[in-house]
N, CA, C and O atoms as a GROMACS GRO file, in nm:
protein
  404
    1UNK      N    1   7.213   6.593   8.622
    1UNK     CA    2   7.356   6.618   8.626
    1UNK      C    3   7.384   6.744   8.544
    1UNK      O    4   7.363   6.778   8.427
    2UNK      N    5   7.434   6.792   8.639
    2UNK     CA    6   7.480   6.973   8.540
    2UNK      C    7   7.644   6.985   8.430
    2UNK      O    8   7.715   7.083   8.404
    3UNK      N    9   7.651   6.870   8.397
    3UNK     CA   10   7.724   6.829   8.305
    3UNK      C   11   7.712   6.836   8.168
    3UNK      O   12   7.604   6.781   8.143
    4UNK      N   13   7.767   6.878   8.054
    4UNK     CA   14   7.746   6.849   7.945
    4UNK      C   15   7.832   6.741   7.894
    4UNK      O   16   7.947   6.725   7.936
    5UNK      N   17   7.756   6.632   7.763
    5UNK     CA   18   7.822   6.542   7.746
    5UNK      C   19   7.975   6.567   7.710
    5UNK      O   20   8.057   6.481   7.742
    6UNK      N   21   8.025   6.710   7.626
    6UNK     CA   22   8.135   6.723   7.572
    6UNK      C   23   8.232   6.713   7.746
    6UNK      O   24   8.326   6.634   7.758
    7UNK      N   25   8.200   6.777   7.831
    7UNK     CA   26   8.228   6.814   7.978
    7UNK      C   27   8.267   6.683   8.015
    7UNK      O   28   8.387   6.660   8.029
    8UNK      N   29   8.139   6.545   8.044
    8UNK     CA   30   8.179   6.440   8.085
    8UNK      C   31   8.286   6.370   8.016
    8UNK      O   32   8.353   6.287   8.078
    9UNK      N   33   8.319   6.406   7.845
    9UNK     CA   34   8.384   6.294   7.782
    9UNK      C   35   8.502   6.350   7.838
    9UNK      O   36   8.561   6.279   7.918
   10UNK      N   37   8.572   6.518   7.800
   10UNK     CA   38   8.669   6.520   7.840
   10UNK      C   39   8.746   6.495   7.954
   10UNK      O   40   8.868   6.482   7.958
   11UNK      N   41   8.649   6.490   8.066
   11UNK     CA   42   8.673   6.429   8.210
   11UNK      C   43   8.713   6.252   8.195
   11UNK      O   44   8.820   6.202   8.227
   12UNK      N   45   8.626   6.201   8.153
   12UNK     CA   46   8.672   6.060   8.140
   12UNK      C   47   8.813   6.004   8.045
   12UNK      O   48   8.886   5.909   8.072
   13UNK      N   49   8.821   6.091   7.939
   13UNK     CA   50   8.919   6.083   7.875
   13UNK      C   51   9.065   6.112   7.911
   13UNK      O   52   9.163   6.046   7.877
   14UNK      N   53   9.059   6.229   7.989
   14UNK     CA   54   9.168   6.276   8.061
   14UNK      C   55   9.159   6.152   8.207
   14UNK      O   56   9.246   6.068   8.230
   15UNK      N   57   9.081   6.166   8.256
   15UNK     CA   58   9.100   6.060   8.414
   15UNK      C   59   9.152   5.887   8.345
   15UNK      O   60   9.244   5.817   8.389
   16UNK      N   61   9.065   5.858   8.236
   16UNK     CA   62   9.162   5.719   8.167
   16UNK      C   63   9.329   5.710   8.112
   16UNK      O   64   9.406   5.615   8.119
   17UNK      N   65   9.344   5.816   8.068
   17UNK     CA   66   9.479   5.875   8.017
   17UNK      C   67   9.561   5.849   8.097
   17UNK      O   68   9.645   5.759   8.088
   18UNK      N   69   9.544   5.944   8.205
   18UNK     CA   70   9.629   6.010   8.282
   18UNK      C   71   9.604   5.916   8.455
   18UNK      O   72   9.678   5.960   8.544
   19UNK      N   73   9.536   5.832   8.485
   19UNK     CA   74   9.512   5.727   8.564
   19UNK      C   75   9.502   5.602   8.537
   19UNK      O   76   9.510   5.521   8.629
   20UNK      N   77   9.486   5.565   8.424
   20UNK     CA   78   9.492   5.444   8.377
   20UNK      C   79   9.401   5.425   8.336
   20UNK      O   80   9.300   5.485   8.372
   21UNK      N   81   9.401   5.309   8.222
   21UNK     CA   82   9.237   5.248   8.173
   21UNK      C   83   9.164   5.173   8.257
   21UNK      O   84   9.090   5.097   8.195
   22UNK      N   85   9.154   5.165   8.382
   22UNK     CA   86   9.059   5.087   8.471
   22UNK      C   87   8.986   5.228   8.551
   22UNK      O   88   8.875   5.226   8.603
   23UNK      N   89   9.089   5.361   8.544
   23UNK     CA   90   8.984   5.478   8.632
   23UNK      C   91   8.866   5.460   8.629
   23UNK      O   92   8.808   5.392   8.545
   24UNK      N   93   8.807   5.528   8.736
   24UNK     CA   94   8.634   5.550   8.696
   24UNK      C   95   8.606   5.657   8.750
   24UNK      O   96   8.657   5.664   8.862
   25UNK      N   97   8.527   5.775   8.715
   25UNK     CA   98   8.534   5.921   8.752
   25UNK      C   99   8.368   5.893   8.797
   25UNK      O  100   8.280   5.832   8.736
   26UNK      N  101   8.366   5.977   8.955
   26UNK     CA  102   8.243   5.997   8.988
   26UNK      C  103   8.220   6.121   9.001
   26UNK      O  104   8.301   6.184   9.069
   27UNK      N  105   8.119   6.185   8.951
   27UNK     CA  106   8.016   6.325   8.962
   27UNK      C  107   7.948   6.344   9.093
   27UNK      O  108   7.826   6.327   9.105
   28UNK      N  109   8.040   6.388   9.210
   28UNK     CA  110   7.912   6.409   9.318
   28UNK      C  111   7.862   6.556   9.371
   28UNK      O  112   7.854   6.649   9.291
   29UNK      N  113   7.834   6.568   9.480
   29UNK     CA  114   7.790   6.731   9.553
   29UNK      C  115   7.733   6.790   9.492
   29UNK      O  116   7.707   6.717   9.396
   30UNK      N  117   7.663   6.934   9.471
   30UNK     CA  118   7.562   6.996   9.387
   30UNK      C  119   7.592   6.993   9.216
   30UNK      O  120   7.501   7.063   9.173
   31UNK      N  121   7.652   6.960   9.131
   31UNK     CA  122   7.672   6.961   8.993
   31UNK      C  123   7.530   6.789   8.981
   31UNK      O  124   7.467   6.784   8.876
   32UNK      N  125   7.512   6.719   9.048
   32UNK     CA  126   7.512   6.591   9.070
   32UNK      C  127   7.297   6.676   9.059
   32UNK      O  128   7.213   6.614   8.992
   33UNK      N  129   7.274   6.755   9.104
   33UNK     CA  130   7.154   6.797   9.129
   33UNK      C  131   7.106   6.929   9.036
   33UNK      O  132   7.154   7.043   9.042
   34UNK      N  133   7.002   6.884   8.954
   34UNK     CA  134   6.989   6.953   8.810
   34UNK      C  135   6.874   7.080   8.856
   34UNK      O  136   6.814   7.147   8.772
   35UNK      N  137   6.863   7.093   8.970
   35UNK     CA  138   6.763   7.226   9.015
   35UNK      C  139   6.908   7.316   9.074
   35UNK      O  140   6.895   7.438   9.079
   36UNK      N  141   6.999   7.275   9.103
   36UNK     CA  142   7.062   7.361   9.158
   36UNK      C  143   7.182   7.483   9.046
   36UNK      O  144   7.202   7.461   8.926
   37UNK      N  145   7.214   7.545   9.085
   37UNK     CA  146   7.345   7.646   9.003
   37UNK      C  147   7.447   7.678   9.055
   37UNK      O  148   7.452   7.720   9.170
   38UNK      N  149   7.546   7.665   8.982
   38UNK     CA  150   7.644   7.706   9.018
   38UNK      C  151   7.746   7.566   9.073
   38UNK      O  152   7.722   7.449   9.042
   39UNK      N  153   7.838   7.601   9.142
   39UNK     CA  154   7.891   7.486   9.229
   39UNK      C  155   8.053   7.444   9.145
   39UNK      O  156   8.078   7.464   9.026
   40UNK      N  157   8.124   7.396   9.225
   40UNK     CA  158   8.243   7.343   9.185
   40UNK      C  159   8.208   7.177   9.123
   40UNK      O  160   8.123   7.101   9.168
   41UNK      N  161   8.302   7.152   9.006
   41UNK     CA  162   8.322   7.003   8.974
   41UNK      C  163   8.349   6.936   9.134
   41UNK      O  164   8.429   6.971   9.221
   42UNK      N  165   8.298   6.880   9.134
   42UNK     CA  166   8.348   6.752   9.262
   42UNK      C  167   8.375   6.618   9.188
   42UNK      O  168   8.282   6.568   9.124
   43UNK      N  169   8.505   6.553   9.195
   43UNK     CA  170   8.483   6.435   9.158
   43UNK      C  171   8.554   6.341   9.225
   43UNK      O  172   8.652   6.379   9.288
   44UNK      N  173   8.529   6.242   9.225
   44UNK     CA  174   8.616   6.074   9.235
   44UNK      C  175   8.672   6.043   9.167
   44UNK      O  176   8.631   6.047   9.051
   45UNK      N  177   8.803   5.990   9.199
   45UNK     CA  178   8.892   5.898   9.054
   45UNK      C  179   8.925   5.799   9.104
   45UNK      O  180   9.047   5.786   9.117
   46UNK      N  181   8.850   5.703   9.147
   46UNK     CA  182   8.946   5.570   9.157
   46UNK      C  183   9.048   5.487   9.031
   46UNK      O  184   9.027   5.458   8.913
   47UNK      N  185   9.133   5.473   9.098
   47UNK     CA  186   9.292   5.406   9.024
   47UNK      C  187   9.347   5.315   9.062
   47UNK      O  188   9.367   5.308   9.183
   48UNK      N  189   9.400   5.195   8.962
   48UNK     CA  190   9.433   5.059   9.031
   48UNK      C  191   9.619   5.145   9.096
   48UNK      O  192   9.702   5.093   9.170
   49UNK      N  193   9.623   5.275   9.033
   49UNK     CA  194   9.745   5.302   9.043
   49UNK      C  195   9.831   5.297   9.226
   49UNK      O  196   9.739   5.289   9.308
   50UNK      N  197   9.953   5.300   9.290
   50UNK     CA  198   9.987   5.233   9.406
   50UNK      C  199  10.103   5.378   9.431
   50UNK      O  200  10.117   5.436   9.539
   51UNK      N  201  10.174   5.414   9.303
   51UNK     CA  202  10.269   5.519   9.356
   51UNK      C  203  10.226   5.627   9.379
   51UNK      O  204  10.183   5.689   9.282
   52UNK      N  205  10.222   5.676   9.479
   52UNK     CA  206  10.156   5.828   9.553
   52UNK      C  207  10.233   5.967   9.446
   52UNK      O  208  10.163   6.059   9.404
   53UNK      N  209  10.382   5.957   9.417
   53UNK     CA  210  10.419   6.046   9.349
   53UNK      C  211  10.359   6.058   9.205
   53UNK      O  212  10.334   6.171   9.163
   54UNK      N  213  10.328   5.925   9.109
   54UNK     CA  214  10.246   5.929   9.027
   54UNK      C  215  10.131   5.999   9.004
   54UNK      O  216  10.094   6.094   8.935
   55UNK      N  217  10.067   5.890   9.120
   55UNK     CA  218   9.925   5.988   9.127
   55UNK      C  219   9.941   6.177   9.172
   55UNK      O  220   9.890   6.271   9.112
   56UNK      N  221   9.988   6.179   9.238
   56UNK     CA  222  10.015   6.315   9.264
   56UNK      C  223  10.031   6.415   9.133
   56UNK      O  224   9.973   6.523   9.126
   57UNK      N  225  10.154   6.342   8.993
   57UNK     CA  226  10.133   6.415   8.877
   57UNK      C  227  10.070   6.416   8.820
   57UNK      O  228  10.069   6.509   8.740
   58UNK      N  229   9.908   6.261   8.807
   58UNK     CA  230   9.877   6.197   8.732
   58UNK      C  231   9.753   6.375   8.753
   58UNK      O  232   9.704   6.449   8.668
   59UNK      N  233   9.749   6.378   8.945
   59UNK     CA  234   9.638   6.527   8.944
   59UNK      C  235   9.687   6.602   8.925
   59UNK      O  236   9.638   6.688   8.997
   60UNK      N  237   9.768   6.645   8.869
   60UNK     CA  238   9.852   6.786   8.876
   60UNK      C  239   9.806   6.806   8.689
   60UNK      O  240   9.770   6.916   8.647
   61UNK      N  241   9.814   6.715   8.619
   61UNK     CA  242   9.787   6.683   8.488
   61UNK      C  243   9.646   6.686   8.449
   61UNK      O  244   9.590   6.737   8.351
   62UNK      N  245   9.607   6.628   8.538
   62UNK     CA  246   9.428   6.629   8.481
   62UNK      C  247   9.380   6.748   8.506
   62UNK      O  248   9.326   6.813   8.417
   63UNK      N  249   9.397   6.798   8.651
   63UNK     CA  250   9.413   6.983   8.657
   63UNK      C  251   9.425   7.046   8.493
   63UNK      O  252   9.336   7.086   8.419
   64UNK      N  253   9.505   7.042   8.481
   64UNK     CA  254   9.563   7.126   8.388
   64UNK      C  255   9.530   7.073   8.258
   64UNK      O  256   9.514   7.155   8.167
   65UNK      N  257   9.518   6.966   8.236
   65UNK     CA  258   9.430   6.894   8.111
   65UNK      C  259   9.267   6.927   8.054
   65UNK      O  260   9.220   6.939   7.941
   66UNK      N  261   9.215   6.934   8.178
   66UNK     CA  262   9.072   6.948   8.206
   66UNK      C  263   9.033   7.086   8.183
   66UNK      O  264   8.936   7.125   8.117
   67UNK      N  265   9.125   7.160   8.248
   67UNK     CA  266   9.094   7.354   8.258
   67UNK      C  267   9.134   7.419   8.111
   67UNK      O  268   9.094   7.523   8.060
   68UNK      N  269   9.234   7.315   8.058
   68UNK     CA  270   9.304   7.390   7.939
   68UNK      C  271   9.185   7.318   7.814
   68UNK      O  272   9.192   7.369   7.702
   69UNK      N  273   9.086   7.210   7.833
   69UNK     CA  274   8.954   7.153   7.747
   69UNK      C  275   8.851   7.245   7.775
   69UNK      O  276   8.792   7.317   7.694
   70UNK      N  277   8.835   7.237   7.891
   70UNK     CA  278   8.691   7.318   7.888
   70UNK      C  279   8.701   7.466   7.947
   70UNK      O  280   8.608   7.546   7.957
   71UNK      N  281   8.793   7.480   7.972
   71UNK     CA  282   8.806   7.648   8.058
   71UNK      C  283   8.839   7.649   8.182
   71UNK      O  284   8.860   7.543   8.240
   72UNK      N  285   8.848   7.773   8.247
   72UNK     CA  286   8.832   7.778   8.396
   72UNK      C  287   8.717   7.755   8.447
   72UNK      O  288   8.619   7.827   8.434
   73UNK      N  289   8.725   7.621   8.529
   73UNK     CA  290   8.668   7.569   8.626
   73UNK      C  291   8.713   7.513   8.740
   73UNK      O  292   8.796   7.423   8.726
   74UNK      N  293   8.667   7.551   8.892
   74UNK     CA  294   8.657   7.471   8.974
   74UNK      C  295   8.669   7.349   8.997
   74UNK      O  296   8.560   7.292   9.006
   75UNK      N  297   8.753   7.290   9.009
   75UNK     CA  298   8.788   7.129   9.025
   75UNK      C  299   8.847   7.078   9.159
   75UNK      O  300   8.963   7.092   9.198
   76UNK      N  301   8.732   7.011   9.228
   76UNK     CA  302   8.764   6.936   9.373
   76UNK      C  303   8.820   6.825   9.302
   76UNK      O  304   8.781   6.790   9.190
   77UNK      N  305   8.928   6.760   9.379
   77UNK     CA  306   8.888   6.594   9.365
   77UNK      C  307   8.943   6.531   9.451
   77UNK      O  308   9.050   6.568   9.498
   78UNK      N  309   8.874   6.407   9.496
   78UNK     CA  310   8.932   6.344   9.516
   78UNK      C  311   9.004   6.224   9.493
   78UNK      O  312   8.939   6.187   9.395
   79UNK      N  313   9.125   6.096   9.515
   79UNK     CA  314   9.185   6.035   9.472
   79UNK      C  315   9.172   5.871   9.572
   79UNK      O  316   9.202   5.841   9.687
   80UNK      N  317   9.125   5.810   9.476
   80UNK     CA  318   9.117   5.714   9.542
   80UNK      C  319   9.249   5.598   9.495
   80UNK      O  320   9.299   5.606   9.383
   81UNK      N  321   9.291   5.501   9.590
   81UNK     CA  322   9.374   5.422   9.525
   81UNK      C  323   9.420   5.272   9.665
   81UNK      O  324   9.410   5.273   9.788
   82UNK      N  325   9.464   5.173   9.578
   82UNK     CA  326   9.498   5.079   9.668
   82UNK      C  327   9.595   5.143   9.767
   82UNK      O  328   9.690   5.220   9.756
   83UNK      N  329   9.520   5.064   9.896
   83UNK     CA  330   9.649   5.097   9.979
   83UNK      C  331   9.641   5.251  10.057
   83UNK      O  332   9.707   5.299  10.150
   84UNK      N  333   9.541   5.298   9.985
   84UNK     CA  334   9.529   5.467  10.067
   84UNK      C  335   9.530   5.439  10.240
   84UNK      O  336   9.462   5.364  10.309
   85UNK      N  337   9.599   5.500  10.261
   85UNK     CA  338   9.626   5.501  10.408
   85UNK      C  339   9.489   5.544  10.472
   85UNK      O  340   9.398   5.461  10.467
   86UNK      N  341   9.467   5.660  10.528
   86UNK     CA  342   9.356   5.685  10.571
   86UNK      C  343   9.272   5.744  10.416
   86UNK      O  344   9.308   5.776  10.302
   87UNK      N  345   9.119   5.732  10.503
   87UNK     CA  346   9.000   5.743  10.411
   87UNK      C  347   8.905   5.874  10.467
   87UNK      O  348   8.805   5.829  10.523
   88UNK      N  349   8.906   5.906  10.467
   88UNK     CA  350   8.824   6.057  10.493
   88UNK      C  351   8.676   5.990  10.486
   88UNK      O  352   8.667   5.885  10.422
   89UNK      N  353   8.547   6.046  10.554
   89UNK     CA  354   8.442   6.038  10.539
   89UNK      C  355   8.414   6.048  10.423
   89UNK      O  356   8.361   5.953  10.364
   90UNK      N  357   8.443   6.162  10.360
   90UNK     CA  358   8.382   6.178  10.236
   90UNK      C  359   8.392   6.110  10.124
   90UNK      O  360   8.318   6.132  10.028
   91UNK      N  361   8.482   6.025  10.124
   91UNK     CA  362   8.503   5.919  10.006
   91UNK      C  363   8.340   5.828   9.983
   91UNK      O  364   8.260   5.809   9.892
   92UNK      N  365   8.354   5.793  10.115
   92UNK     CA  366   8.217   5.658  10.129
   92UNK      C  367   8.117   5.786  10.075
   92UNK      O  368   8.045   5.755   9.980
   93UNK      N  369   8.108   5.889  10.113
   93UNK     CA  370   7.974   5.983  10.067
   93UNK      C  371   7.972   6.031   9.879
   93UNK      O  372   7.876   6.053   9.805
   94UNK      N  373   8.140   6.035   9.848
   94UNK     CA  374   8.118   6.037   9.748
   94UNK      C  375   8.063   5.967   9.619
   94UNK      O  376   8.008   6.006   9.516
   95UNK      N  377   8.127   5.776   9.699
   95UNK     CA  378   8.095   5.665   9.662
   95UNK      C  379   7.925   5.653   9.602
   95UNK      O  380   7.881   5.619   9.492
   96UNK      N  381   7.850   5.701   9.742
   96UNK     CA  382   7.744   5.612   9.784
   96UNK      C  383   7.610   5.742   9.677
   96UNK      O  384   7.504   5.709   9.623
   97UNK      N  385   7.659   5.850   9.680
   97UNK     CA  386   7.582   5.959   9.623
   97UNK      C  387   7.626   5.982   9.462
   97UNK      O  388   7.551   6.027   9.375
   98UNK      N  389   7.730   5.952   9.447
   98UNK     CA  390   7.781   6.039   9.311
   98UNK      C  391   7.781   5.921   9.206
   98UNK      O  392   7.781   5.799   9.220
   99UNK      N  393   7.782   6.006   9.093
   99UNK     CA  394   7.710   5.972   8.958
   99UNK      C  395   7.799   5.920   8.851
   99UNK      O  396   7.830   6.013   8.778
  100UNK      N  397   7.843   5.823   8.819
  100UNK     CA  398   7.954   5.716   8.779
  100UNK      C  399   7.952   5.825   8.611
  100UNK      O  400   7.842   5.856   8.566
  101UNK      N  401   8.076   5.869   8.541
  101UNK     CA  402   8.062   5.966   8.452
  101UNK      C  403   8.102   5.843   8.332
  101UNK      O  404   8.107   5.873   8.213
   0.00000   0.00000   0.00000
């Protein structure tokens, strides 16, 4: 994992904060693979959270939480939550591959 621990805490710290204490942040796509360089954060946040406008600030916050801890970086994510209407492929791929932080 092309992570450093200071990297993972502030990720988990901010995704518990700002999603609740049940979040769980997953590490997937090339950061996830320690021969490779370079690459955007990719992550997962599952949330017991239900209000879409919430969550919507809860990413707008961790954005800006995360970039203003560790710097400018690249940050995919995606948002998982009860009730998500549709599910994109890539969730189950992020699930099934990526690296519980």
């Amino acid at each position: 994992m092309r992570l450093t621990d200071e990297q993972r805490r502030v990720i988990r710290e901010a995704a518990k904060e700002l999603f609740g204490p049940d979040a769980t942040v997953r590490l997937f796509g090339s950061r996830t693979d320690d021969r490779a360089r370079g690459g955007d954060i990719d992550l997962l946040i599952s949330t017991s959270m239900m209000d879409v406008n919430a969550i919507v600030r809860s990413e707008v916050a961790f954005q800006a939480r995360v970039q203003q801890e560790l710097g400018e970086q690249k940050l995919d994510l995606l948002i998982d939550y009860p009730g998500r209407g549709e599910r994109p492929p890539i969730y189950r791929v992020a699930e099934e591959t990526g690296v519980r932080l």
